[in-house]
XYZ file of C-alpha atoms in Angstrom:
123
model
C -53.841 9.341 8.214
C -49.919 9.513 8.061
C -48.018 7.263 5.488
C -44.697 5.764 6.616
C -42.427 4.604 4.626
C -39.543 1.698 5.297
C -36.469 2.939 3.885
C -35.446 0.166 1.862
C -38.838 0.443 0.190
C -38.114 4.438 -0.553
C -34.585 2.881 -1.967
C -32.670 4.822 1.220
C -31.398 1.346 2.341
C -29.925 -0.982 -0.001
C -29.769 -4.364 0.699
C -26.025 -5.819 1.393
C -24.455 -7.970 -1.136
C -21.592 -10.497 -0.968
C -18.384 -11.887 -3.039
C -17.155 -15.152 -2.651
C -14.234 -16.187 -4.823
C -13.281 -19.565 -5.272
C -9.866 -21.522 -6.660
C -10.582 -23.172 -9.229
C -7.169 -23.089 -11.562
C -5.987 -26.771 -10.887
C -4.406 -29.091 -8.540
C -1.231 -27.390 -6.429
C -1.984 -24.078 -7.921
C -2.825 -21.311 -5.032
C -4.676 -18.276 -6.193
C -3.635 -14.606 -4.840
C -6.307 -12.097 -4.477
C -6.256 -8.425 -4.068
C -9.632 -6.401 -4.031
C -10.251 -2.686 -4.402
C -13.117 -0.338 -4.963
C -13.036 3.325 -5.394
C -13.241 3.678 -1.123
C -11.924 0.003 0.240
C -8.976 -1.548 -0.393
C -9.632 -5.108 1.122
C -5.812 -6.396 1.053
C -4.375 -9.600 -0.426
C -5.578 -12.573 0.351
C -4.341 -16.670 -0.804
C -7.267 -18.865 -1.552
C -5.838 -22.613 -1.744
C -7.016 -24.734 -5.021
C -10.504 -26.748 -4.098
C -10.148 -25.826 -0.144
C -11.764 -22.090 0.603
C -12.647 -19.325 -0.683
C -12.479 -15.752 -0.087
C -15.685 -13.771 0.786
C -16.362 -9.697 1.470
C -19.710 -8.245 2.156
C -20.328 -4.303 1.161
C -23.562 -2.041 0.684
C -23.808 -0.862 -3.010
C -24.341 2.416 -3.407
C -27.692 4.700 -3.906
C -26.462 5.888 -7.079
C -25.914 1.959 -8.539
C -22.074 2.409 -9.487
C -20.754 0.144 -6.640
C -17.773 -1.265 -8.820
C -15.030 -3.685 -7.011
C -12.135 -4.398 -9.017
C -9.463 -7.584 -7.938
C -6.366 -8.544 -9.521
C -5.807 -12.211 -9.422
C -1.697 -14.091 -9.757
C -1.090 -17.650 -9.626
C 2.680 -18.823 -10.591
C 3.835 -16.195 -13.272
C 0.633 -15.353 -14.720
C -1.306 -11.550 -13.691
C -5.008 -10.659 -14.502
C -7.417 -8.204 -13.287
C -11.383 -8.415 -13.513
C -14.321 -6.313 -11.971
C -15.727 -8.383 -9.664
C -18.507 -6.816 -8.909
C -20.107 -4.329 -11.231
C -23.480 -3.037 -9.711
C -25.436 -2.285 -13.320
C -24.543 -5.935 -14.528
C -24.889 -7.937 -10.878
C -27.225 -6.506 -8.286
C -30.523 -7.960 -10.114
C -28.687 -11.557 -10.393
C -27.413 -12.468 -6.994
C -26.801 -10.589 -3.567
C -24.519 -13.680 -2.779
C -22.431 -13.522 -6.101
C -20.076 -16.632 -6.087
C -17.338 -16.982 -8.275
C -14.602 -19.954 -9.563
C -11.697 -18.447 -10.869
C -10.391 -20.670 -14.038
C -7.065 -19.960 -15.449
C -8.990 -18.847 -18.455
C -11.758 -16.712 -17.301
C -13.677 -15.873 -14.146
C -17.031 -17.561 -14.463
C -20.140 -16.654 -12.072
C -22.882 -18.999 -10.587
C -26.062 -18.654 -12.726
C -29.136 -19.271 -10.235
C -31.101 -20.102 -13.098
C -28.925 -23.029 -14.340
C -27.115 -23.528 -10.660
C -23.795 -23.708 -12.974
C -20.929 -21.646 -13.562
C -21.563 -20.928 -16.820
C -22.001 -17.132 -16.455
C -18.211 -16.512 -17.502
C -16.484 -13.200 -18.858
C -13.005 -12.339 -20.300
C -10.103 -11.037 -18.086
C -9.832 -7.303 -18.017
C -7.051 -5.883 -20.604
């Protein structure tokens, strides 16, 4: 008797995951977004405040180093976060949504369906 195997079961095909960035930094205040990993660089993109958001879809890698990396500018004020790291987010979410606060990026916990999951800027 022959065995087959599916190839996302044999870990050959991963599963695709998605980032979807949200305004959240205040009334008037538009939110500039420029994504890059170490093969992709996705552009620049202008999320409004509380109307859109922008959203990528990518396959993480075998290896599980799939890192995306944005930098973020609204009025006179520059910071840079990774995004999408796969070691801390491919167990919580294959849809990972995030607000962007003027403060911190903060990511939807399933568990507590609240932003709550939130993180310090990059230095």
């Amino acid at each position: 008797m022959a065995r087959v195997f599916c190839m996302s079961e044999a870990g050959f095909l991963q599963h695709k995951a998605r980032v979807r960035i949200s305004n959240d930094l205040g009334e008037g205040m538009d939110l500039s977004v420029h994504c890059v990993s170490g093969e992709d660089d996705l552009g620049t993109h202008l999320i409004p405040y509380h109307s859109g958001y922008y959203e990528f879809g990518f396959r993480p890698n075998f290896q599980g180093t799939t890192l995306f990396h944005c930098g973020f500018q609204w009025n006179d004020v520059s910071h840079h976060f990774d995004i999408y790291i796969a070691n801390r987010d491919q167990k919580h979410c294959t849809l990972c949504l995030w607000n962007i606060k003027a403060d911190h990026p903060c990511m939807l916990n399933e568990e507590t369906s609240k932003y709550d999951l939130c993180y310090d800027w990059s230095p």
